[in-house]
Coordinates of C-alpha atoms in Angstrom, one line a residue:
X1 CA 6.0 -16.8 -11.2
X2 CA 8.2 -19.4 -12.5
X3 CA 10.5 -17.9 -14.6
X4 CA 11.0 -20.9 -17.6
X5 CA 13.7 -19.0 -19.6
X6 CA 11.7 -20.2 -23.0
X7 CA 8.4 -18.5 -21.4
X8 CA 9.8 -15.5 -20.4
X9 CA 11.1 -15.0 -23.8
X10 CA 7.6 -15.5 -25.3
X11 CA 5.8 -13.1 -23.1
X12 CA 8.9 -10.0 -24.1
X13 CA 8.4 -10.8 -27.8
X14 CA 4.8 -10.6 -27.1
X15 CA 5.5 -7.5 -24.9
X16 CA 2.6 -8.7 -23.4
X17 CA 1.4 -6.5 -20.4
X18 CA -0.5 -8.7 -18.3
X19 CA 3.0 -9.5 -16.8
X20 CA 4.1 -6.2 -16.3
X21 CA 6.1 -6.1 -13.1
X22 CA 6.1 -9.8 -12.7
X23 CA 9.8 -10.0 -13.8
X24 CA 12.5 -8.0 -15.2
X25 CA 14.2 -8.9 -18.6
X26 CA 18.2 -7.6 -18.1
X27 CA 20.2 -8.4 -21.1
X28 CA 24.2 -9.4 -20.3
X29 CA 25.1 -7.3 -23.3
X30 CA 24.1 -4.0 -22.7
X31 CA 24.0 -4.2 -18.6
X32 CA 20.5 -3.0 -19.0
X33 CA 17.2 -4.4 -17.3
X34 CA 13.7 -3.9 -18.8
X35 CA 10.2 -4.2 -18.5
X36 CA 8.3 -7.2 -20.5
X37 CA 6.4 -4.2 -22.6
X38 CA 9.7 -2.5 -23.4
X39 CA 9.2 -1.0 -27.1
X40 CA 13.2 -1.4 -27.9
X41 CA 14.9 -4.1 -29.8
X42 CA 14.0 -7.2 -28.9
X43 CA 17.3 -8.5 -27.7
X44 CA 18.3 -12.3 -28.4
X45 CA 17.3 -14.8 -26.4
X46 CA 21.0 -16.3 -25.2
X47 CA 21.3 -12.6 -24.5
X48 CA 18.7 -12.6 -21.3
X49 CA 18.4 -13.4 -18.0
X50 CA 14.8 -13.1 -16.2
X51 CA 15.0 -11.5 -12.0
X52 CA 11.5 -11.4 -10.3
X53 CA 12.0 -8.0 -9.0
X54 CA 14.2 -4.9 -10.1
X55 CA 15.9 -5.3 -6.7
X56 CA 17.3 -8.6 -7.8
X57 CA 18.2 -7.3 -11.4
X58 CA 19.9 -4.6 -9.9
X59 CA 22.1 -6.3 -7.1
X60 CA 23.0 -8.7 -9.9
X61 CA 24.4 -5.4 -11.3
X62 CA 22.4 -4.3 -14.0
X63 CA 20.5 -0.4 -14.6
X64 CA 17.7 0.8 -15.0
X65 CA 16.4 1.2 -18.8
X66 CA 15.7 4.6 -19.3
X67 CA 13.5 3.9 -22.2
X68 CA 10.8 1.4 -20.4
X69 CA 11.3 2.8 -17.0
X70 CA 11.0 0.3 -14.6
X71 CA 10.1 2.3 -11.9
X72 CA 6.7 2.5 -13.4
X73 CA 5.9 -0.6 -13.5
X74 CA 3.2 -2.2 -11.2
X75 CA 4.4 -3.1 -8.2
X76 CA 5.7 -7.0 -7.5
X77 CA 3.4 -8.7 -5.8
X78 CA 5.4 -12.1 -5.8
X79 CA 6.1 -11.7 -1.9
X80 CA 2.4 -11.7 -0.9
X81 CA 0.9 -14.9 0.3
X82 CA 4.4 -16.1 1.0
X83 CA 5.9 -14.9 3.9
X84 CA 3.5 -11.8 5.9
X85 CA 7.3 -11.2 8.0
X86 CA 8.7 -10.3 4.4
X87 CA 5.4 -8.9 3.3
X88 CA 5.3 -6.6 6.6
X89 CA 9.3 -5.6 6.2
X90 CA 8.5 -4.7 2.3
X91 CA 5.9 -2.0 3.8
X92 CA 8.0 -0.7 6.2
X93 CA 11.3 -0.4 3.7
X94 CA 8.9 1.7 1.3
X95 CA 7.8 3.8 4.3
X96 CA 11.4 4.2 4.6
X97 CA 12.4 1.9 7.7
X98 CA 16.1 1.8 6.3
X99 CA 16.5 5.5 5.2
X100 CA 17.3 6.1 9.0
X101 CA 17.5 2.5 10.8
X102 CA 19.4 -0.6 10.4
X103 CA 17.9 -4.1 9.2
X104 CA 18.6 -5.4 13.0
X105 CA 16.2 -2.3 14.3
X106 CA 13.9 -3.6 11.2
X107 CA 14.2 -7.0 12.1
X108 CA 13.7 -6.2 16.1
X109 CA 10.5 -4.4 14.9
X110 CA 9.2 -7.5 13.2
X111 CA 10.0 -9.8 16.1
X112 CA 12.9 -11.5 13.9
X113 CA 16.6 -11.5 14.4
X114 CA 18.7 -9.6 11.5
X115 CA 20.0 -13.4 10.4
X116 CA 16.9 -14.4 10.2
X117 CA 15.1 -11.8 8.5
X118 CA 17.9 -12.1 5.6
X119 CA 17.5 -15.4 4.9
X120 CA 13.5 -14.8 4.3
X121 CA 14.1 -12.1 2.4
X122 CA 16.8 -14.3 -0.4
X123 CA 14.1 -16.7 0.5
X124 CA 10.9 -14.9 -1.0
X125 CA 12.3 -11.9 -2.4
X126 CA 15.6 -12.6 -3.9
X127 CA 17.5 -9.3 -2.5
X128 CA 19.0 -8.4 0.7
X129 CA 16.5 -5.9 2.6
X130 CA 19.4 -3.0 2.0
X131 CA 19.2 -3.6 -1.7
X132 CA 15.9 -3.5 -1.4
X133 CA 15.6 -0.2 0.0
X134 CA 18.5 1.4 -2.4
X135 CA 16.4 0.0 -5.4
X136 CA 13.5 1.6 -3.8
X137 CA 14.5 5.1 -3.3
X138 CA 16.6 5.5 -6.7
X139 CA 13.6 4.6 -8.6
X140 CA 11.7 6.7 -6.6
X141 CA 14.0 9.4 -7.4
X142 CA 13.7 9.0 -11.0
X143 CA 10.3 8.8 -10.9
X144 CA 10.4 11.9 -9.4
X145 CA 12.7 13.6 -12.0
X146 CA 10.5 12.6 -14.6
X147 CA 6.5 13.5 -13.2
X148 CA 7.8 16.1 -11.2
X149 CA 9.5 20.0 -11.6
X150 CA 11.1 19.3 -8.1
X151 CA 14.6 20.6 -7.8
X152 CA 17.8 17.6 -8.1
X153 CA 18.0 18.5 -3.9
X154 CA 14.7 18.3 -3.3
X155 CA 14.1 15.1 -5.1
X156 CA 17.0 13.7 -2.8
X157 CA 15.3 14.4 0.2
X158 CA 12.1 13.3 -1.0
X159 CA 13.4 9.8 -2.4
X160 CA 15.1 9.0 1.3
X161 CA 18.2 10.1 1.2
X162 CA 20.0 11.9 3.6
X163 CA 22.4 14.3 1.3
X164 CA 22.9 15.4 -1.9
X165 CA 26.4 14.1 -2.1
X166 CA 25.2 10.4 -1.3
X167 CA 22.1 10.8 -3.5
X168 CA 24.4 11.8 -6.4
X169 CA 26.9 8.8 -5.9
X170 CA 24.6 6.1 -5.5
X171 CA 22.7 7.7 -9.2
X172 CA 25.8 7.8 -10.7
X173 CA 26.6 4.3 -9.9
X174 CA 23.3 2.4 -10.8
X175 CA 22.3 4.7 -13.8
X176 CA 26.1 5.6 -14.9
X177 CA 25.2 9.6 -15.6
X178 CA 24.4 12.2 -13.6
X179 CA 21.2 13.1 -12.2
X180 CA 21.6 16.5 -14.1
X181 CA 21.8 14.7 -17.3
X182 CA 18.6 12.9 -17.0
X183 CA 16.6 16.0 -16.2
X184 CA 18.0 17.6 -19.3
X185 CA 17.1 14.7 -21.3
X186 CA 13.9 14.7 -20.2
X187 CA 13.6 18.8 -21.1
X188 CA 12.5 19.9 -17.5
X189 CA 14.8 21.7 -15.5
X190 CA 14.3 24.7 -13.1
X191 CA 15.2 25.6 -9.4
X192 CA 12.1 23.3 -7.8
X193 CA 8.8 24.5 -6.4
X194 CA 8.2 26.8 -4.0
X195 CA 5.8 24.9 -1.9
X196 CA 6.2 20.8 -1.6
X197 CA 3.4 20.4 -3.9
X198 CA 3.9 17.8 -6.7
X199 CA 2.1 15.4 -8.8
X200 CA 2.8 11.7 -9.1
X201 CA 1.1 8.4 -11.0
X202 CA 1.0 5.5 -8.9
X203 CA 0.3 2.2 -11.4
X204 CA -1.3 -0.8 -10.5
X205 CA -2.1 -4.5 -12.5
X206 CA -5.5 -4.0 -14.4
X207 CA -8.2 -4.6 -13.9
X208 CA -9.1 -2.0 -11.1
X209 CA -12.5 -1.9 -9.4
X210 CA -12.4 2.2 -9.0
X211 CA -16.2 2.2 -8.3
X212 CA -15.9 -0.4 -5.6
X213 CA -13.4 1.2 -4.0
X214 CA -15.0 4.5 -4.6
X215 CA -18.3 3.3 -3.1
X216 CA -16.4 2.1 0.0
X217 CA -14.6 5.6 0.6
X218 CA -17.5 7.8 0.2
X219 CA -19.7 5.4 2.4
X220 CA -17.1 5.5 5.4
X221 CA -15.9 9.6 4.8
X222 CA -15.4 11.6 8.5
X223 CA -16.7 15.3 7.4
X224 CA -13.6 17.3 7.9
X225 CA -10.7 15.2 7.4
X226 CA -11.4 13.3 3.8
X227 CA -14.1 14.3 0.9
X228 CA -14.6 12.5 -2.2
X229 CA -15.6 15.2 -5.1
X230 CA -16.1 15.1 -8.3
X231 CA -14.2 11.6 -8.7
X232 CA -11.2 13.2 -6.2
X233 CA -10.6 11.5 -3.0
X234 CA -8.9 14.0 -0.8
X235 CA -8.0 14.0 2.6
X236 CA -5.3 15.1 5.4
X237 CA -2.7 13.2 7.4
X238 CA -0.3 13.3 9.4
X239 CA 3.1 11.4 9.2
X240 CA 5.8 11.3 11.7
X241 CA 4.3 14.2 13.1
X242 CA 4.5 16.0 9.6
X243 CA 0.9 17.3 8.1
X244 CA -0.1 16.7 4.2
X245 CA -2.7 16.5 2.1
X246 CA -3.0 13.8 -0.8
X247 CA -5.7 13.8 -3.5
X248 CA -6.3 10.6 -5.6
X249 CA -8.2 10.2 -8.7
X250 CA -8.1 7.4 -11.6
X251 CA -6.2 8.1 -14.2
X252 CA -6.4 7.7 -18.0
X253 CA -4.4 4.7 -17.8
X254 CA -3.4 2.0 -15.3
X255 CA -2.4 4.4 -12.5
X256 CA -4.1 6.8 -10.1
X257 CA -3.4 10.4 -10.2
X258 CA -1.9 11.3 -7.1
X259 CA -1.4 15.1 -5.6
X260 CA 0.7 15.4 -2.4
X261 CA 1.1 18.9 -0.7
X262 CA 3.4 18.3 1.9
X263 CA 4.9 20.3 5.5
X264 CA 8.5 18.4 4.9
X265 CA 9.6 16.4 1.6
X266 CA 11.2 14.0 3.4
X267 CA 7.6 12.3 4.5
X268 CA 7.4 11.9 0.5
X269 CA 8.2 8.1 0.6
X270 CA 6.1 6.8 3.5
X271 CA 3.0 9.0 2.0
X272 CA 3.0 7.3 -1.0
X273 CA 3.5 3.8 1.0
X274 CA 0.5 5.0 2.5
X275 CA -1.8 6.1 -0.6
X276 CA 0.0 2.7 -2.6
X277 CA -1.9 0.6 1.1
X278 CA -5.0 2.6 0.8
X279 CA -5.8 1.4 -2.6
X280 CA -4.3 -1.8 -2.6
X281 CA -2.1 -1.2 -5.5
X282 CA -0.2 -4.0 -5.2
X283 CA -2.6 -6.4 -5.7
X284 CA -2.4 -9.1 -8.5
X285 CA -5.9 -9.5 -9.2
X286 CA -5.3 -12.2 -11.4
X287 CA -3.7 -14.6 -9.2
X288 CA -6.5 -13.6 -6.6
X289 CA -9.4 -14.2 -8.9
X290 CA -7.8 -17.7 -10.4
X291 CA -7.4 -18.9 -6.8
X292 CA -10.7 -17.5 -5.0
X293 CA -12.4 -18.8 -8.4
X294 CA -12.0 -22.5 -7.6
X295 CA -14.4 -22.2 -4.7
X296 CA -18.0 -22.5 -6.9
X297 CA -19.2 -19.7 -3.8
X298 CA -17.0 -17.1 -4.8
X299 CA -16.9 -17.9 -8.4
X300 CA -19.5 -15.5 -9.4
X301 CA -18.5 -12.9 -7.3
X302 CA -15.2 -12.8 -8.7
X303 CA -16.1 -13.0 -12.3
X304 CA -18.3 -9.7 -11.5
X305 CA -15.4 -8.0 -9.9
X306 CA -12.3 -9.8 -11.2
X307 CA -10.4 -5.8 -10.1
X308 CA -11.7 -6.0 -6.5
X309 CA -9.4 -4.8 -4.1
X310 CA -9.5 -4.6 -0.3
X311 CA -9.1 -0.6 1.1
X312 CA -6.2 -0.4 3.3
X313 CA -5.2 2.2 5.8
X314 CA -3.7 5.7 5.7
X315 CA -3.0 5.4 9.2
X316 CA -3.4 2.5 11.4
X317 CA -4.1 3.8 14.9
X318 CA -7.6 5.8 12.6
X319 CA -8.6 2.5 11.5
X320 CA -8.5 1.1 15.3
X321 CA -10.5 4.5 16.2
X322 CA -12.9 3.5 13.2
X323 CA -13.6 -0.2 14.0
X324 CA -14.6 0.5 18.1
X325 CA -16.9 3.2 17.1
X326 CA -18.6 1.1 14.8
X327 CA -19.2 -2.2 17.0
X328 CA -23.1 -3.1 17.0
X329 CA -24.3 -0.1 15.7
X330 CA -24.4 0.9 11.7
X331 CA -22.1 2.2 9.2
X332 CA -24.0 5.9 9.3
X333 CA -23.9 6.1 12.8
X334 CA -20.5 5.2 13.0
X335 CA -19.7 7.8 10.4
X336 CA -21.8 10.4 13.2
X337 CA -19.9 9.4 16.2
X338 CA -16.4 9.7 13.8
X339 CA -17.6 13.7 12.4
X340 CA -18.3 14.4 16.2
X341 CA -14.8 13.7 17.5
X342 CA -12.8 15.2 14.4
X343 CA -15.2 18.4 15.4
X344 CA -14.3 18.4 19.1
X345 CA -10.5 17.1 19.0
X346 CA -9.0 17.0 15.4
X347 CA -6.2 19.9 15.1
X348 CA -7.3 22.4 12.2
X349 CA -4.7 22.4 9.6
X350 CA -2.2 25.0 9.3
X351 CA -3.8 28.4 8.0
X352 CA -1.3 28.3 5.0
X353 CA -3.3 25.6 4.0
X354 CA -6.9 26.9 2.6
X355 CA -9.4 24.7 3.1
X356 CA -11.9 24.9 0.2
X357 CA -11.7 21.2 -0.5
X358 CA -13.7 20.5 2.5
X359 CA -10.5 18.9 4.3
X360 CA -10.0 21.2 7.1
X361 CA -8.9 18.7 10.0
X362 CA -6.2 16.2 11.2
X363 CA -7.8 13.0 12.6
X364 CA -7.3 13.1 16.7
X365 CA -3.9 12.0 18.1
X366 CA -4.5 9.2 21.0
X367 CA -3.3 12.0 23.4
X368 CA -6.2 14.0 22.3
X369 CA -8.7 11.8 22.5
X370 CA -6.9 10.4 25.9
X371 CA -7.3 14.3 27.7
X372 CA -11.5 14.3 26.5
X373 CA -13.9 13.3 28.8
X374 CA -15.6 12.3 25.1
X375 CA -19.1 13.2 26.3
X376 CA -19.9 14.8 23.0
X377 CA -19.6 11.4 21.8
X378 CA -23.2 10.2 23.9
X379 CA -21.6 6.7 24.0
X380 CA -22.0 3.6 26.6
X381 CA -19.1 4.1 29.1
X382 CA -18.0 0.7 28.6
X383 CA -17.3 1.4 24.9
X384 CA -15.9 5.0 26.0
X385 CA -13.4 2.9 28.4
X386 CA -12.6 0.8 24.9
X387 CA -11.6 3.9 23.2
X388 CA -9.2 5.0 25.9
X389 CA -7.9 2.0 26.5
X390 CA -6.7 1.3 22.7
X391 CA -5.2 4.6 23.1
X392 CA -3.2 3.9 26.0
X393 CA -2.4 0.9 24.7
X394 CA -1.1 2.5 21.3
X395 CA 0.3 5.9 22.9
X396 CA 2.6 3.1 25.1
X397 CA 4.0 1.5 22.1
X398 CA 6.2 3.0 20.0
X399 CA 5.6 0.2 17.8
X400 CA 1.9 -1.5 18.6
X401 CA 1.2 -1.8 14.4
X402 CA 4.8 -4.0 14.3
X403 CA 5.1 -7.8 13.9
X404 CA 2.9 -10.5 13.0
X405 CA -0.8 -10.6 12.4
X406 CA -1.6 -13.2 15.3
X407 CA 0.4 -10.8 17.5
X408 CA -1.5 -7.7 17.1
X409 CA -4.7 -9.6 17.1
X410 CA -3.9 -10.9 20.3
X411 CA -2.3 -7.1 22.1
X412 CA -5.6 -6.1 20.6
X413 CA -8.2 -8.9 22.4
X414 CA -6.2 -7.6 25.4
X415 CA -7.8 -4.3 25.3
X416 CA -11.4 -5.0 27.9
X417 CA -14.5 -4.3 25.3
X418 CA -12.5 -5.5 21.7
X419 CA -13.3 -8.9 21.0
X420 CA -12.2 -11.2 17.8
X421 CA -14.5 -9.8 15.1
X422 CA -12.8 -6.2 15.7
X423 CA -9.7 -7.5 16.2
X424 CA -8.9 -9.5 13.1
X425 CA -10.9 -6.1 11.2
X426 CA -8.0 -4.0 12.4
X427 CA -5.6 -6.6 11.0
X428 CA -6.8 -7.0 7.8
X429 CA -6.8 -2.9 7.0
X430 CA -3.7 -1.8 9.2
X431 CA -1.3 -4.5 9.1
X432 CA -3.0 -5.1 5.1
X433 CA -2.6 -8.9 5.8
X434 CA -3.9 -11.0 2.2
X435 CA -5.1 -13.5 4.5
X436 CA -6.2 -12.1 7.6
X437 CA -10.2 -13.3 8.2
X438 CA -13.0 -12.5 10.6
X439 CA -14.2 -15.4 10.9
X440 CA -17.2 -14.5 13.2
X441 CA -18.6 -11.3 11.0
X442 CA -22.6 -11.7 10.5
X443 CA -22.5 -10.2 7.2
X444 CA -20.1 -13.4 6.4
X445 CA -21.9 -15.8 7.9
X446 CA -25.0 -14.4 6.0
X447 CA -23.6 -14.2 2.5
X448 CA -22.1 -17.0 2.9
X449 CA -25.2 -19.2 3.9
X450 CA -25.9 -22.7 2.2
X451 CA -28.3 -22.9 -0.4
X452 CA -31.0 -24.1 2.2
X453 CA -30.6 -21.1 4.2
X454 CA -28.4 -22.2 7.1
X455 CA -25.8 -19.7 8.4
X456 CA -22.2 -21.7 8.8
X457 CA -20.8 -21.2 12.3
X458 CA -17.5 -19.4 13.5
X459 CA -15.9 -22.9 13.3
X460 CA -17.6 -23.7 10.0
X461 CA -16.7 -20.3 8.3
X462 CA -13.3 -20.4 9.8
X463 CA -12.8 -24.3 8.3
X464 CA -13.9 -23.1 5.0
X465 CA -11.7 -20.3 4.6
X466 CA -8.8 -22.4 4.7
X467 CA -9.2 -22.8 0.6
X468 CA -8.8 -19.6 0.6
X469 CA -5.5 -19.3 1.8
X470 CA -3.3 -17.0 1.1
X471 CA -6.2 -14.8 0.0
X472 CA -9.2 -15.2 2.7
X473 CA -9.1 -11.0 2.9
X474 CA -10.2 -10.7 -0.7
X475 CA -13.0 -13.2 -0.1
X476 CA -14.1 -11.5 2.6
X477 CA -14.2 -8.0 1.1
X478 CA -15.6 -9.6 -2.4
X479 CA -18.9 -11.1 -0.2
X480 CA -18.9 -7.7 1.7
X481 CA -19.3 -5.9 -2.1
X482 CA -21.7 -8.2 -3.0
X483 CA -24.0 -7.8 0.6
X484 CA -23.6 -3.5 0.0
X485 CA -24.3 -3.5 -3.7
X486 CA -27.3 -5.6 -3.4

């Protein structure tokens, strides 16, 4: 947003929270940054400067409040529809990229040189990348000290960083006190849990469409790995080679509940990437709605839904796995076919772990499903030779989810028996692209039809997305809704 100093002042004496997480008050006097809704004394206004992200506040060398907490505010969505290099770097910093590699292995993963991938990131984000990440894991950490009874060292290694000692330092800089003396501040202090089981709220810009989203989960679940019970969305993963288990609910406020029982706290970060991507928590629905909202087609539907959001991936490689089972048949029988081969190939989780939730299974590796002869899966050949193909493809790349949209969609179309339609899919949930678009979907094309009836081509549909832009994957998931619900 465009941050008029005499606006931005408005909207903090309003503390109005529509622009929570939009920008970040910090106030020369005190050396303090704060939400718009922060309850404390309004400061004066030759007192403040405005940041569009807490990175930017704090590289420009201001803390954290304690009283507001930043690190609970929504995310900033101001990257997306700007730059999808910066948006697909932001992803993999909070999945913890940096915690172990360098910004020219991040930039080599996104197809960029290091110089490069700087100058988009003061560009669109107004931080360097490293900054970025620091900002990221010491808020995480303080979230963490406040939601959670983790031990100081376990919150370390669960916030990305490699030791206690540097964990301590780079608090103590940023926050100027201890992280001992925040968690007796806050009245919770004890040696940690036993287990790496904790509790976290993940926020998000009202409105949220929870039954949409809810709809869409229990309509796609695979029996074994994911239930949705009793308003709890549960299922298993596995990350880095680590196993958890998340559970996710809506919350009383404007955040989901979030349980994670976890093998290895350091997978914390890049687990709640993942369950943050699921539900599309970024999102500013707002913006989406205003835009969208100009084409009279999509008016409606986004006056009915203005909280819709599009369902993103836990894992990327699944989703691949999801899409080629699906092609020309239905959604049920898709889910059959997915149940089948978690049965015959996905690992049972560790016996530590009961399973009285109904999640009981990892989803297949590509090496599983590579060393099946899938039979038990009753499928064409050709499509059995898709399958096995993606997982080559994907067990040969270290990287295959890395760089740009048209790039996967492409190393995808290479793959004999995947054509556009499940190409551009896989985009839109894996790599989470605002904009990506299947142009030649039949639902579309049918919900989309002219008032006489006719059905617009591939061409057509693809020309009148281009309104759309940045957004053409909310359109396409808000016609999708609308096609299911009626």
């Amino acid at each position: 947003m465009n941050l008029d100093q005499d606006t931005c002042f408005a909207i903090i004496s309003a503390r109005d929270s529509r622009y929570d997480g939009r920008f970040f008050t910090a106030v020369k006097t005190t050396g303090i940054y704060c939400r718009p809704v922060c309850p404390a004394r309004l400061p004066k206004k030759e007192n403040v400067v405005f940041f569009p992200s807490a990175a930017v506040a704090q590289e420009a060398g201001f803390r954290p409040c304690l009283r507001c907490r930043p690190e609970t505010a929504p995310d900033t969505p101001a990257w997306r529809g700007t730059s999808s290099s910066v948006g697909r770097a932001l992803r993999l910093i909070e999945e913890g990229a940096l915690d172990t590699g360098s910004v020219e292995q991040l930039a080599a993963r996104l197809g960029l040189g290091d110089r490069q991938l700087r100058r988009l990131f003061l560009k669109h984000v107004g931080a360097s990348p490293v900054s970025v990440a620091l900002t990221r894991r010491l808020l995480l950490a303080k979230q963490l000290l406040h939601e959670t009874k983790l031990s100081i060292t376990q919150i370390a290694m669960a916030s990305g960083f490699g030791s206690i000692r540097r964990f301590n330092e780079s608090f103590q800089e940023v926050f100027k006190v201890a992280p001992s003396f925040l968690r007796r501040e806050i009245g919770v202090e004890g040696p940690g849990l036993s287990s790496a089981d904790l509790q976290v709220r993940l926020r998000y810009r009202p409105p949220y469409d929870w039954e949409a989203m809810a709809a869409f989960l229990k309509a796609r679940l695979y029996p074994g790995v994911e239930t949705f019970d009793r308003g709890v969305y549960r299922r298993s993963l596995r990350v880095d080679g680590r196993v958890c288990l998340i559970g996710v609910s809506r919350g009383k406020g404007d955040w989901l509940d979030v349980r994670l029982r976890l093998q290895d706290l350091t997978a914390v970060p890049k687990v709640i990437a993942r369950v943050r991507e699921g539900f599309d928590l970024a999102a500013d629905p707002e913006i989406i709605s205003a835009h969208l909202g100009q084409d009279e087609a999509l008016r409606d539907l986004t006056l009915r839904r203005p909280g819709l959001r599009v369902p993103g991936a836990f894992d990327p490689f699944e989703i691949g796995i999801r899409a080629i089972l699906g092609q020309q048949i239905t959604v049920a029988a898709a889910i059959k076919l997915g149940a089948a081969l978690v049965q015959h190939l996905g690992e049972p989780l560790p016996s530590v772990w009961p399973s009285e939730t109904g999640v009981a299974r990892l989803f297949p590796t590509a090496e599983a499903i590579l060393a099946s002869p899938l039979d038990f899966l009753g499928m064409p050949q050709a499509r059995v030779k898709c399958l096995k193909a993606y997982c080559q493809a994907y067990a040969d790349s270290p990287d295959f989810f890395g760089g740009e949209t048209d790039a996967l969609v492409s190393r995808m179309q290479a793959i004999p028996g995947i054509g556009p339609w499940t190409a551009n899919y896989i985009a839109l949930r894996a790599l989470r692209d605002p904009d990506a678009f299947p142009a030649g979907d039949v639902a579309l094309a049918r919900g989309l039809a002219l008032p006489d009836g006719t059905r617009l081509s591939h061409d057509d549909l693809e020309a009148r997305s281009q309104m759309w832009r940045p957004w053409r994957a909310y359109a396409a998931q808000h016609v999708w809704t609308e096609l299911a619900s009626g």
